PDB file of C-alpha atoms in Angstrom:
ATOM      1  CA  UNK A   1     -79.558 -35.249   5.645  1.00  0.00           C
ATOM      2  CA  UNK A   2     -82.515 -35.317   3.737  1.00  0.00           C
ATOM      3  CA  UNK A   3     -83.632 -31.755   3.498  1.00  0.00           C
ATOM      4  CA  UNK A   4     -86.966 -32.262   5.391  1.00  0.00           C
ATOM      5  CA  UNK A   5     -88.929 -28.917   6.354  1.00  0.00           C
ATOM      6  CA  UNK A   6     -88.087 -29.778   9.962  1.00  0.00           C
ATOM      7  CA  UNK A   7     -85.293 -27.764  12.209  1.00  0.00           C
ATOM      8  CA  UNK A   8     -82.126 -29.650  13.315  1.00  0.00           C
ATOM      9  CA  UNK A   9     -82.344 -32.798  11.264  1.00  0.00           C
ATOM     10  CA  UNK A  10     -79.466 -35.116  12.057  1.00  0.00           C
ATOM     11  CA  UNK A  11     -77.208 -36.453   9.693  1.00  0.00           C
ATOM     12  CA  UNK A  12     -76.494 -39.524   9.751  1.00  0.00           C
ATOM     13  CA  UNK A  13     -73.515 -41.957   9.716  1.00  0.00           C
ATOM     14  CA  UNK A  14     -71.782 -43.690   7.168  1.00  0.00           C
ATOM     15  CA  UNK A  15     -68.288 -43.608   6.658  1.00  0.00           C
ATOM     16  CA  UNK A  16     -66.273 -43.692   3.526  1.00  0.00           C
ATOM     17  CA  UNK A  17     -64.871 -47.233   2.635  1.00  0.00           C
ATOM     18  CA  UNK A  18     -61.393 -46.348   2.987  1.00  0.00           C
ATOM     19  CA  UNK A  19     -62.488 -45.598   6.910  1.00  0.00           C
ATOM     20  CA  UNK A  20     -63.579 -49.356   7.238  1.00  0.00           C
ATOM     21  CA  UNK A  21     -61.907 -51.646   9.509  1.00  0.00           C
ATOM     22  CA  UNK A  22     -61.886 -55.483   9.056  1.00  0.00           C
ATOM     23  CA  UNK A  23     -64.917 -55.466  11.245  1.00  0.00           C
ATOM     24  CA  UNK A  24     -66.975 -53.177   9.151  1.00  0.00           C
ATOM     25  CA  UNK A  25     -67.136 -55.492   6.141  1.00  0.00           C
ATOM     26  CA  UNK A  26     -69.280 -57.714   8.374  1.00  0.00           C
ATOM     27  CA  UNK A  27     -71.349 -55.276  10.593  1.00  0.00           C
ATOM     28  CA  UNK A  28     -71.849 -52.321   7.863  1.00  0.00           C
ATOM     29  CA  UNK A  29     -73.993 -54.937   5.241  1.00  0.00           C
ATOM     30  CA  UNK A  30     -76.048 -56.375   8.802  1.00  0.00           C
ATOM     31  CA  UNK A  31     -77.012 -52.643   9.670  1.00  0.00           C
ATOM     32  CA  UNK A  32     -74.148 -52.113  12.407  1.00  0.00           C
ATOM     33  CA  UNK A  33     -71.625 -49.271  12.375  1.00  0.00           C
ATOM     34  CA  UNK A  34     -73.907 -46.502  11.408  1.00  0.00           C
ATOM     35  CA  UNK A  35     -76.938 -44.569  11.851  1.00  0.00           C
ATOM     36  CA  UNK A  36     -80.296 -42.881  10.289  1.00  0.00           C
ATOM     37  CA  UNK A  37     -83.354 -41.213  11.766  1.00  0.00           C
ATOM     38  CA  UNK A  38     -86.736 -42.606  10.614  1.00  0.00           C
ATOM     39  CA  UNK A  39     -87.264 -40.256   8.103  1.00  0.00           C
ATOM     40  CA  UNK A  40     -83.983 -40.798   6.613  1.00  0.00           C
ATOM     41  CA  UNK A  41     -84.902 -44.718   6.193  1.00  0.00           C
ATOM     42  CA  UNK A  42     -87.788 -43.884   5.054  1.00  0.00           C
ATOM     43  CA  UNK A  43     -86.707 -41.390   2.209  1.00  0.00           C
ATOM     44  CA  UNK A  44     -84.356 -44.088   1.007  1.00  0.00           C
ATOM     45  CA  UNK A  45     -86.989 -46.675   0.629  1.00  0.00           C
ATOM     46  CA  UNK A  46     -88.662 -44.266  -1.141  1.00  0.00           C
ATOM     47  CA  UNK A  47     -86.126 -43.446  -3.560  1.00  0.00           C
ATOM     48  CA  UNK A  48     -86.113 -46.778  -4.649  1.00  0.00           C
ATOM     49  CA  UNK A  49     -89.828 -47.495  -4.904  1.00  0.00           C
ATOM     50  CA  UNK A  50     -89.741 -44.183  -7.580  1.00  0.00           C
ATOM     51  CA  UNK A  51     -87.611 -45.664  -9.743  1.00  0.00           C
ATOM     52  CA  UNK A  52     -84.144 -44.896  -8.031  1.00  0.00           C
ATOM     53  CA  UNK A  53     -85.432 -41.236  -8.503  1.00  0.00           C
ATOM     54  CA  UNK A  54     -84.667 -38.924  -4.549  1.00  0.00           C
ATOM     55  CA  UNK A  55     -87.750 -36.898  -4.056  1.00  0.00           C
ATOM     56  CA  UNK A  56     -87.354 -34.298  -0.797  1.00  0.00           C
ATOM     57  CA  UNK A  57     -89.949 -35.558   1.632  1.00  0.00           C
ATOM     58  CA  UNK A  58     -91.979 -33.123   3.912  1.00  0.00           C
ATOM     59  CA  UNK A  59     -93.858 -33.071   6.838  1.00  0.00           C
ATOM     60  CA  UNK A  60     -97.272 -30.722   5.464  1.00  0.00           C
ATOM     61  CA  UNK A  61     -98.783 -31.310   2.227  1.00  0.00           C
ATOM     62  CA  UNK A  62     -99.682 -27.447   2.603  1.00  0.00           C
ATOM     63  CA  UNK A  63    -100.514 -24.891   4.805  1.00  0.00           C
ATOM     64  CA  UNK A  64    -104.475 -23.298   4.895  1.00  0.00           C
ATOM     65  CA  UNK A  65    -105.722 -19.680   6.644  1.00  0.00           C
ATOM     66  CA  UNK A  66    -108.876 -20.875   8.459  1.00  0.00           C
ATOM     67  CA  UNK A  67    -111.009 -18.755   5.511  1.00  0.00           C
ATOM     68  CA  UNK A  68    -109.164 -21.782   3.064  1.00  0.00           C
ATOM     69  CA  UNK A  69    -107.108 -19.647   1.587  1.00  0.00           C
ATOM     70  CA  UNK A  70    -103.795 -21.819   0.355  1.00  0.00           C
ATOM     71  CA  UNK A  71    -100.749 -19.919   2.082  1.00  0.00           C
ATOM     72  CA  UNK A  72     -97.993 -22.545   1.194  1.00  0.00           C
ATOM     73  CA  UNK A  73     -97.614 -26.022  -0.800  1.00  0.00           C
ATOM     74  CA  UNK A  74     -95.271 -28.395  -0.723  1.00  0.00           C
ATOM     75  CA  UNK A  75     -94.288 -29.165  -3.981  1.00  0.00           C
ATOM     76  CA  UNK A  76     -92.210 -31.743  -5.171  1.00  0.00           C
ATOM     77  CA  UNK A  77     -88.347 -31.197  -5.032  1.00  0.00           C
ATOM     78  CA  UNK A  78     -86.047 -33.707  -7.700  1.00  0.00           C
ATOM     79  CA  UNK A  79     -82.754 -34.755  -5.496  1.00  0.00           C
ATOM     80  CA  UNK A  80     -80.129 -36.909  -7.028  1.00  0.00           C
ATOM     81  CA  UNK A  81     -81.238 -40.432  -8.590  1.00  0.00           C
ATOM     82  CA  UNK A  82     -79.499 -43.015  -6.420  1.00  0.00           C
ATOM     83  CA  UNK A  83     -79.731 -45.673  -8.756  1.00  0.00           C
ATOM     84  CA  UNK A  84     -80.873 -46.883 -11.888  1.00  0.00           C
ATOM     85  CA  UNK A  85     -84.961 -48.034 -12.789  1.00  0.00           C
ATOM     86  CA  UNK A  86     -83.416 -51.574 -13.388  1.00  0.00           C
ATOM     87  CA  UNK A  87     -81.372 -51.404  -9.936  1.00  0.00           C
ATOM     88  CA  UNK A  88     -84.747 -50.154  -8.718  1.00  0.00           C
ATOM     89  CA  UNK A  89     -86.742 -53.455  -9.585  1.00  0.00           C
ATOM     90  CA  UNK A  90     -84.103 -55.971  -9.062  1.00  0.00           C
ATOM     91  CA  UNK A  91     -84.193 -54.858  -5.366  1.00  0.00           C
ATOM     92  CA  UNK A  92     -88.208 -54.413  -4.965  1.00  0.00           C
ATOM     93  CA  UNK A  93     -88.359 -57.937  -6.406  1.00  0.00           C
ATOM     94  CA  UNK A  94     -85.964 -59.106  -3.544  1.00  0.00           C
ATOM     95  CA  UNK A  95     -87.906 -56.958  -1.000  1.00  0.00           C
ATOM     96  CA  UNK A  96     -90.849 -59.181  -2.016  1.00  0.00           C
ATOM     97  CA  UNK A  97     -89.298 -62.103  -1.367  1.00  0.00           C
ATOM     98  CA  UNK A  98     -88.956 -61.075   2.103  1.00  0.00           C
ATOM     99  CA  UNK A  99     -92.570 -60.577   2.565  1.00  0.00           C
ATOM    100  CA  UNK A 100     -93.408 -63.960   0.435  1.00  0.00           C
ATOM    101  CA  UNK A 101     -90.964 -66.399   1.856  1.00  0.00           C
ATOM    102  CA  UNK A 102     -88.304 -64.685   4.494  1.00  0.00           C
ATOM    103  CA  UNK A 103     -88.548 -63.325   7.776  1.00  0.00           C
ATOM    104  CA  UNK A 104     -91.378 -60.377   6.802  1.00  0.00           C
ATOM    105  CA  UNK A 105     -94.545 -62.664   6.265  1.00  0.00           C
ATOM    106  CA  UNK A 106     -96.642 -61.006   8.597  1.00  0.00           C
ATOM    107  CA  UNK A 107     -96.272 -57.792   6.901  1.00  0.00           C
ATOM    108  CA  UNK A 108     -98.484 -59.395   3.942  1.00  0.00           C
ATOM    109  CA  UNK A 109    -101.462 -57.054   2.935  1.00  0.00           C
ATOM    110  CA  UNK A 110    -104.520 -59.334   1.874  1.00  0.00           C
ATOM    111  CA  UNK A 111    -105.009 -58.469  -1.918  1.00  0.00           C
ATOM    112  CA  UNK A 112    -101.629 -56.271  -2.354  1.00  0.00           C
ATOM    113  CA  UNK A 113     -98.285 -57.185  -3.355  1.00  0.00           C
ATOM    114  CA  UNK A 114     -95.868 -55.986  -0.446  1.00  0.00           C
ATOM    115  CA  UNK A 115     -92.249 -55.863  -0.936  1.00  0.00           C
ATOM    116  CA  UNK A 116     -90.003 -54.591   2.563  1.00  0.00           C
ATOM    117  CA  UNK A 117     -87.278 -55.768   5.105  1.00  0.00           C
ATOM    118  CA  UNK A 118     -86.913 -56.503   8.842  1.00  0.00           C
ATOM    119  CA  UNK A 119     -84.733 -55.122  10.972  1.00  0.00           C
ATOM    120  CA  UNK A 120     -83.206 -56.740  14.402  1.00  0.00           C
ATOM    121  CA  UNK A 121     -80.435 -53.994  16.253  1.00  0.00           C
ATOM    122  CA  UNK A 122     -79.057 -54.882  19.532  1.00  0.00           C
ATOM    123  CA  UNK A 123     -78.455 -52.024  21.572  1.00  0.00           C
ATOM    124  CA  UNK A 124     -75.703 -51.136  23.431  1.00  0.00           C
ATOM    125  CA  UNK A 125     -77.107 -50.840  26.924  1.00  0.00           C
ATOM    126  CA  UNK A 126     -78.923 -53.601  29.237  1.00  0.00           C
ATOM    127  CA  UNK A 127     -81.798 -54.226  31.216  1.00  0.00           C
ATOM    128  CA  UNK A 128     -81.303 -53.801  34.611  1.00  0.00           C
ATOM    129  CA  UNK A 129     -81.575 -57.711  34.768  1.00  0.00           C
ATOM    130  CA  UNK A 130     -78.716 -58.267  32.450  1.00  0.00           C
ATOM    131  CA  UNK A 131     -80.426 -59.011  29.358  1.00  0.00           C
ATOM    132  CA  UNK A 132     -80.005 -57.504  25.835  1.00  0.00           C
ATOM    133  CA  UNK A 133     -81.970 -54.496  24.973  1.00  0.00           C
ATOM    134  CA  UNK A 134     -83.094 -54.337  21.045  1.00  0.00           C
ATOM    135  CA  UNK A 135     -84.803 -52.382  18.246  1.00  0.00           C
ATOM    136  CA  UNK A 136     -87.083 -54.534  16.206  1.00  0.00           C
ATOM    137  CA  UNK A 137     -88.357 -52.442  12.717  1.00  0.00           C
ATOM    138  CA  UNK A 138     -89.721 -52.963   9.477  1.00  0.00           C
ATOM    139  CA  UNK A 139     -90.454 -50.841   5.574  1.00  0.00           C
ATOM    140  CA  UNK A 140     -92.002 -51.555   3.153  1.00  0.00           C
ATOM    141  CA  UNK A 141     -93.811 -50.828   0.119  1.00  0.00           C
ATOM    142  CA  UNK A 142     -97.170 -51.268  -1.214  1.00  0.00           C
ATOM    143  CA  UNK A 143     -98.521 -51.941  -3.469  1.00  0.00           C
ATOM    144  CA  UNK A 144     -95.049 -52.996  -4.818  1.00  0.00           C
ATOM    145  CA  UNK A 145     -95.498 -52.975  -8.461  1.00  0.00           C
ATOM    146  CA  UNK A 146     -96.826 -49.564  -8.462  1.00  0.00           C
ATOM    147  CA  UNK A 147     -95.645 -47.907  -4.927  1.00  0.00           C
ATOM    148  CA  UNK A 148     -98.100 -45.383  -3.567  1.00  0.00           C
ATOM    149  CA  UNK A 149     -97.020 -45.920   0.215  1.00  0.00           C
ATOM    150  CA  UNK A 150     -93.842 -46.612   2.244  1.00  0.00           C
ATOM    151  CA  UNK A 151     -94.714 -47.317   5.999  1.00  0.00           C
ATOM    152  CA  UNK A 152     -91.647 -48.127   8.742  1.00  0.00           C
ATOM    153  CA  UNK A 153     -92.917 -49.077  11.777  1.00  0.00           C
ATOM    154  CA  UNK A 154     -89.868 -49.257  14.787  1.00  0.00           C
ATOM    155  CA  UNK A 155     -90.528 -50.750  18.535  1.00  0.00           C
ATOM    156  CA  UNK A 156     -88.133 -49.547  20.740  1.00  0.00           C
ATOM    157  CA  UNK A 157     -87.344 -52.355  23.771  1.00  0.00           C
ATOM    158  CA  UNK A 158     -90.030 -54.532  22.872  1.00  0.00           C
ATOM    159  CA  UNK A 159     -91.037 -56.999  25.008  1.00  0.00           C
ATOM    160  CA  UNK A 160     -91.341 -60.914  24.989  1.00  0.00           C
ATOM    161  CA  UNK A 161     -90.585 -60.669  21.219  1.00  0.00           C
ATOM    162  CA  UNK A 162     -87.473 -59.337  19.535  1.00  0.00           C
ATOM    163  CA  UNK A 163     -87.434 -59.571  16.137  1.00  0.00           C
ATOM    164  CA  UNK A 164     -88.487 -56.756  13.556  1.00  0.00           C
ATOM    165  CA  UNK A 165     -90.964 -59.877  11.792  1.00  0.00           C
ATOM    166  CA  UNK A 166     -92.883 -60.896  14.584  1.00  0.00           C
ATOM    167  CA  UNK A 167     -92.727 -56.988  16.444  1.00  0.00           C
ATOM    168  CA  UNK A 168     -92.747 -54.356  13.676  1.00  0.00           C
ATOM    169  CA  UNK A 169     -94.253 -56.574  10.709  1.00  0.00           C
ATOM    170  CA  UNK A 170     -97.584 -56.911  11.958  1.00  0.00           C
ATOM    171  CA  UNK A 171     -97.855 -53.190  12.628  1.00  0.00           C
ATOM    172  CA  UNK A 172     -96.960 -52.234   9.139  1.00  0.00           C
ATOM    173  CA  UNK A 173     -99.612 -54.808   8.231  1.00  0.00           C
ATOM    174  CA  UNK A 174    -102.197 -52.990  10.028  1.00  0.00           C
ATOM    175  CA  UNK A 175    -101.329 -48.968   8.960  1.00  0.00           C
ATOM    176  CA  UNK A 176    -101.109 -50.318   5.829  1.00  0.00           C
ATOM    177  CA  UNK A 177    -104.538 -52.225   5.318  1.00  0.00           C
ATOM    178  CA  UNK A 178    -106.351 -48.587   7.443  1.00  0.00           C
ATOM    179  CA  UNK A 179    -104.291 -46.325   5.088  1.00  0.00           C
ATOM    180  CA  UNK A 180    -105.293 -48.127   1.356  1.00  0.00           C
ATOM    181  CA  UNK A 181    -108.533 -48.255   2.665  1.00  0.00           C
ATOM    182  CA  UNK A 182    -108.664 -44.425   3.384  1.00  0.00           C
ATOM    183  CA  UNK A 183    -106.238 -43.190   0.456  1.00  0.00           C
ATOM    184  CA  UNK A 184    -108.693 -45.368  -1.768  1.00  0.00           C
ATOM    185  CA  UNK A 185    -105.958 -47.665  -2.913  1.00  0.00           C
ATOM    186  CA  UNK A 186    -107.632 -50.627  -4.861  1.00  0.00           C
ATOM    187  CA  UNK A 187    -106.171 -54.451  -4.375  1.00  0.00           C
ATOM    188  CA  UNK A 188    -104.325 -55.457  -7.519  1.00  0.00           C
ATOM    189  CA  UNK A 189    -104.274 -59.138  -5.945  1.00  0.00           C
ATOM    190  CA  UNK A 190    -107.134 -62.051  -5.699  1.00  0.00           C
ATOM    191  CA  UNK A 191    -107.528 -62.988  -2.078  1.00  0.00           C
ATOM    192  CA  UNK A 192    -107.054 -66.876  -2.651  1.00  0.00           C
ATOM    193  CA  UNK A 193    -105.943 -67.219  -5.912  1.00  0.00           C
ATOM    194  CA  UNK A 194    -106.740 -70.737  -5.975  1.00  0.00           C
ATOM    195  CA  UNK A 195    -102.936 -71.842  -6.624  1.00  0.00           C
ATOM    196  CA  UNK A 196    -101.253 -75.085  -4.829  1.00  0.00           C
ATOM    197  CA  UNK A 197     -99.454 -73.832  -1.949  1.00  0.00           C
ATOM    198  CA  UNK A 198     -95.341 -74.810  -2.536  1.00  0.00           C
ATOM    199  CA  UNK A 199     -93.839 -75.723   1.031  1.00  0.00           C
ATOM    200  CA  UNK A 200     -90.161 -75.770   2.480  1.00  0.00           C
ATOM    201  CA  UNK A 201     -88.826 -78.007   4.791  1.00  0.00           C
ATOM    202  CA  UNK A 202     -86.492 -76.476   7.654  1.00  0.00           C
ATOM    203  CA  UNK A 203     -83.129 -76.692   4.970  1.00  0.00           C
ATOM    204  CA  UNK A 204     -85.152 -74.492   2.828  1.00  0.00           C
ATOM    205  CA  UNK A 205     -85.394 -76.782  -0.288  1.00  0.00           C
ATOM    206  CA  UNK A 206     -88.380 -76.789  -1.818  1.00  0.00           C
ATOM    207  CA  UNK A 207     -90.813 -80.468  -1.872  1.00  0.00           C
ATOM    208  CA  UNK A 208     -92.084 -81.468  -4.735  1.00  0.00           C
ATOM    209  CA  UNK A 209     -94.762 -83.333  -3.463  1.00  0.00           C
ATOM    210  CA  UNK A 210     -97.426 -80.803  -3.365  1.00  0.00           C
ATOM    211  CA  UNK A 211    -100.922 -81.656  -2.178  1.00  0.00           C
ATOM    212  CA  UNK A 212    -103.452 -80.590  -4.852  1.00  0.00           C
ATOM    213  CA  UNK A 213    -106.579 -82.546  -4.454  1.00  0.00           C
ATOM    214  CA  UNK A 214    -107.428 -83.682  -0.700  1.00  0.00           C
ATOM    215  CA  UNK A 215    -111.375 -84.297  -1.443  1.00  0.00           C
ATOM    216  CA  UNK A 216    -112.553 -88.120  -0.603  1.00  0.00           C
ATOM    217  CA  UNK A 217    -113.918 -89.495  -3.458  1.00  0.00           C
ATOM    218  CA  UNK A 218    -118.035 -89.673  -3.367  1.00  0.00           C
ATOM    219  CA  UNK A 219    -120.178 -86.921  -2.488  1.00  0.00           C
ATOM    220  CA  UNK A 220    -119.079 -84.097  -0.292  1.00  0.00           C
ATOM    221  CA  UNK A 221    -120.579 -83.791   4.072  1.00  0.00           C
ATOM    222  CA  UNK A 222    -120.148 -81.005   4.706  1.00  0.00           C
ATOM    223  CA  UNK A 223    -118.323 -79.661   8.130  1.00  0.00           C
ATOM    224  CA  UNK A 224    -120.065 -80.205  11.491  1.00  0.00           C
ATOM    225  CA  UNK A 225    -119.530 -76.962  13.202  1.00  0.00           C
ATOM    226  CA  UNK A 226    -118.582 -76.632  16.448  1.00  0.00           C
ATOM    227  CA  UNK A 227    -118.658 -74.600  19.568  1.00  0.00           C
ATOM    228  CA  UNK A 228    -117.653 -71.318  18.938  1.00  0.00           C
ATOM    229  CA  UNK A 229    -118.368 -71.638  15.144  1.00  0.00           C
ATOM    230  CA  UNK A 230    -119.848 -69.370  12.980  1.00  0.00           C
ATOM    231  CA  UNK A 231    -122.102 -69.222   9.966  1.00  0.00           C
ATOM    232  CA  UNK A 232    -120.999 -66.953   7.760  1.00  0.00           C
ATOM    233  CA  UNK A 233    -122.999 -64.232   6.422  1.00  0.00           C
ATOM    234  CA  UNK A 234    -123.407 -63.342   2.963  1.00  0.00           C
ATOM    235  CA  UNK A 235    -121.736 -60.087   2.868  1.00  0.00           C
ATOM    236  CA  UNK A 236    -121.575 -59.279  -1.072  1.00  0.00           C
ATOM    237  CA  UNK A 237    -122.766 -55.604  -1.489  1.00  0.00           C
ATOM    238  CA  UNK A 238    -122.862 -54.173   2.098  1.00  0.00           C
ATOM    239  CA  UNK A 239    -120.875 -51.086   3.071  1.00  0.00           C
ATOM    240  CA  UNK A 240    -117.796 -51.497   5.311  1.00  0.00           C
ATOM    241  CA  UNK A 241    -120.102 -50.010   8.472  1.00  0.00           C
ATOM    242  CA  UNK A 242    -122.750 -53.202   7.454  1.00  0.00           C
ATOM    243  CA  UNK A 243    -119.942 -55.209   7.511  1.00  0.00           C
ATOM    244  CA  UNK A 244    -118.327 -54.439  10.507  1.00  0.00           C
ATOM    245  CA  UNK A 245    -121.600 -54.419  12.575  1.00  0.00           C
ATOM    246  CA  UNK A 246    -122.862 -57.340  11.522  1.00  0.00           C
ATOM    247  CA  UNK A 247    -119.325 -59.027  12.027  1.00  0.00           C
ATOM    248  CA  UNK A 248    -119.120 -57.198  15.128  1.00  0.00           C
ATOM    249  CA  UNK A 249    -122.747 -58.810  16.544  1.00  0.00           C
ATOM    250  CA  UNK A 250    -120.940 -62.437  15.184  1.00  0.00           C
ATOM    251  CA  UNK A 251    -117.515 -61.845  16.996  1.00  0.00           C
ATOM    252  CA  UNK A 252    -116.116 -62.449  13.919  1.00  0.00           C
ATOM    253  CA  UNK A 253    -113.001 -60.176  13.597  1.00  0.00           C
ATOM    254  CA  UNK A 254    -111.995 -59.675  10.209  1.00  0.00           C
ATOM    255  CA  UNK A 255    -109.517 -57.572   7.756  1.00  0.00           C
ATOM    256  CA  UNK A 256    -111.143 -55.461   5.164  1.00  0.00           C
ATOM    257  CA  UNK A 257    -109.100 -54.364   2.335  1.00  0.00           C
ATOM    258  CA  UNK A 258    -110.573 -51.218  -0.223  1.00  0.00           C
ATOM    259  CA  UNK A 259    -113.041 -48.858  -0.222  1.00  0.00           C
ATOM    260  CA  UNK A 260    -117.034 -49.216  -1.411  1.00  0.00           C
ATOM    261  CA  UNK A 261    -118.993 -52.107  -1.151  1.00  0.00           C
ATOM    262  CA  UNK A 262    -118.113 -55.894  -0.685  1.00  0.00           C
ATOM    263  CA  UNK A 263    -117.238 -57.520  -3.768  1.00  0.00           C
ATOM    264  CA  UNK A 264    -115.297 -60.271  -2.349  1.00  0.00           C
ATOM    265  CA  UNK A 265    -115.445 -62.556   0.501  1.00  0.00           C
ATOM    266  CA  UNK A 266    -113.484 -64.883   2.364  1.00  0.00           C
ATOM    267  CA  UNK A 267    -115.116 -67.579   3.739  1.00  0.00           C
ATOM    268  CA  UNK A 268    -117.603 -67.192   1.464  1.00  0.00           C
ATOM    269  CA  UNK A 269    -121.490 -67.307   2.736  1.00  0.00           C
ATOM    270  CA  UNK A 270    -122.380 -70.146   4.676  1.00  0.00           C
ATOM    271  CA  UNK A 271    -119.306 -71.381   5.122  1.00  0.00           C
ATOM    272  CA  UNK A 272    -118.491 -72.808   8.939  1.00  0.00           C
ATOM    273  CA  UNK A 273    -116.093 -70.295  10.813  1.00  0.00           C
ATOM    274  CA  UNK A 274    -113.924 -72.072  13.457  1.00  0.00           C
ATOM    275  CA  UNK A 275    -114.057 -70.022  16.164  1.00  0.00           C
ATOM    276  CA  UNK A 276    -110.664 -67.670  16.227  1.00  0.00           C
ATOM    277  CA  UNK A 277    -110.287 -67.714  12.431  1.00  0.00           C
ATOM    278  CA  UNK A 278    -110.309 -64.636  10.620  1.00  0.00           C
ATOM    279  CA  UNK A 279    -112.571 -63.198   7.486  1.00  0.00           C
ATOM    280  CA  UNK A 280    -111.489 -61.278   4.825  1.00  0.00           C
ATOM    281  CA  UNK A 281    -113.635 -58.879   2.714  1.00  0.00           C
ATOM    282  CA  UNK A 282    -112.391 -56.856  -0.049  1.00  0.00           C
ATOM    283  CA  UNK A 283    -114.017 -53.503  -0.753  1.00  0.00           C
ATOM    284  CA  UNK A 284    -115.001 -52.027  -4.446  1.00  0.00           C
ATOM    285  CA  UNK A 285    -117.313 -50.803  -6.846  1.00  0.00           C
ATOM    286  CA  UNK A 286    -120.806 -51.724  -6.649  1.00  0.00           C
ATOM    287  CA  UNK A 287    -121.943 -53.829  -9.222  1.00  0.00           C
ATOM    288  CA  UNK A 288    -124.311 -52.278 -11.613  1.00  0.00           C
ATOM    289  CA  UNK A 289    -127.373 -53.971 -12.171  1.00  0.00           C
TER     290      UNK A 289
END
C-alpha cells in the first residue's frame, strides 16, 4: 500500500520469489501475475524519477476554511528509498528510449525530454463476440532530466486500437503539454534541432546512409501551395489567446508548449502549410527591447 490519505486502499500483489512457479519467470517481468491500483503505479514511477527516494503521495495539497484560513497541509512524508540515484538514471535513460525509439513515440512532448513505458494487459474475460478484452496504459515522466510530473493515463476496453502506444500514449501527450503549460514548466528542448534524422529498417539495425542535404543545386522555387494550404502567420510575440485565435480563424490546429509569449515557431512565417499538418509554437519570456 502506499499510505495515500484515501480510505480502503488496496494492496496489491506480488508474491515472494520462492512462491513463483515456472510460469512466473515469464509472466511476472511482462506485467502478468500481479496487481496495482493507479496510484500505486504511479507512486513507483515516482520514486524513481526522485532519485530512488519513496515520497507518500496525497490526494489535497491542503485544506482552506472559505475565510482562507489554512486548516491542514500536506507535507511531504520520506518512505523507504527503493533504489539507488545511479539505479535511478540507468532506468530513466531506458524509459527514454521508449519514448525516442520503442513502442511510446507518441507520448513525445514537443520541446521536453520524456522518458515512460507502455503497457498492453489482456484481460481475463471476453466480448460477447468472442474477442479479447484489454487494458492499454502508459507513465511517464517529464521533463526527464529534471522530473516535475508523472502522468499514467489507462483505457479500459478500448476500441479499434489495443495497444498502450497508440491508446494511452497520445493521452499522456496531451495532459502533459496542458499541464507544463499551466504549472509554468519551461521546454529544456529546441523544437527541430536541426540534426540528421538516423532511420531503422524493420530488423532494427541502424542505416548508415543518412540523407543530409536534399536541396537541387541552383537557386531555390519555392513550394506551390495547394488546396487546403496555409500561409503561415508570423506569430513571434503574441500571447497564447492571439495565437490560438488567429490559428483558430486559419484552421490550423497546433500544439503550444510554455507559458508567455511566442518565442518560437514551427513552420516559421510564411512558410506553406499542407493542409492537415500541424504547427508548433513554444511559449516564453518576452523579449526585451
Amino acid at each position: 500500500r502506499t499510505g495515500v490519505d484515501l480510505l480502503g486502499e488496496t494492496g496489491g500483489i506480488l508474491r515472494p520469489a520462492n512462491k513463483w512457479s515456472l510460469s512466473s519467470r515469464i509472466s511476472i517481468p511482462i506485467g502478468y501475475e500481479m496487481t496495482a491500483t493507479a496510484v500505486q503505479i504511479t507512486a513507483a514511477m515516482a520514486a524513481i524519477a526522485n532519485n530512488g527516494q519513496y515520497v507518500k503521495p496525497h490526494v489535497l495539497k491542503e485544506i482552506r476554511s472559505p475565510s482562507k484560513e489554512l486548516i491542514r497541509k500536506a507535507e511531504p512524508e520520506l518512505g523507504a528509498r527503493v533504489c539507488s540515484p545511479q539505479t535511478s538514471k540507468t532506468l530513466l535513460d531506458m524509459m527514454e528510449q521508449v519514448v525516442v525509439h520503442g513502442t511510446g513515440k507518441e507520448a513525445a512532448v514537443p520541446g521536453f525530454r520524456v522518458g515512460g513505458k507502455t503497457g498492453t494487459t489482456r484481460k481475463d474475460k471476453k466480448s460477447d463476440s468472442d474477442e479479447r478484452l484489454y487494458y492499454a496504459s502508459f507513465i511517464g515522466v517529464v521533463p526527464i532530466e529534471s522530473p516535475r510530473l508523472v502522468i499514467y493515463t489507462w483505457v479500459d476496453e478500448p476500441k479499434n486500437e489495443k495497444y498502450g502506444g497508440t491508446v494511452a500514449a497520445p493521452i499522456f501527450r496531451m495532459v502533459a503539454e496542458h499541464a507544463t503549460r499551466v504549472l509554468n514548466i519551461q521546454p529544456t528542448q529546441p523544437i527541430n534541432t536541426g540534426k540528421a534524422s538516423v532511420v531503422e529498417d524493420d530488423d532494427d539495425e541502424v542505416i548508415d546512409n543518412v540523407v543530409t542535404d536534399s536541396l537541387p543545386s541552383g537557386p531555390i522555387v519555392p513550394r506551390e501551395m495547394g488546396d487546403g494550404d496555409v500561409l503561415m502567420p508570423n506569430l513571434v510575440g503574441k500571447t497564447m489567446k492571439e495565437v490560438v485565435d488567429e490559428l483558430g480563424r486559419l484552421k490550423v490546429e497546433c500544439d503550444i508548449v510554455g507559458t508567455g509569449a511566442v518565442v518560437q515557431q514551427q513552420p516559421e512565417a510564411n512558410i506553406s502549410l499542407p493542409k492537415g499538418d500541424h504547427a508548433v509554437v513554444i511559449l516564453g519570456e518576452r523579449p526585451q527591447d
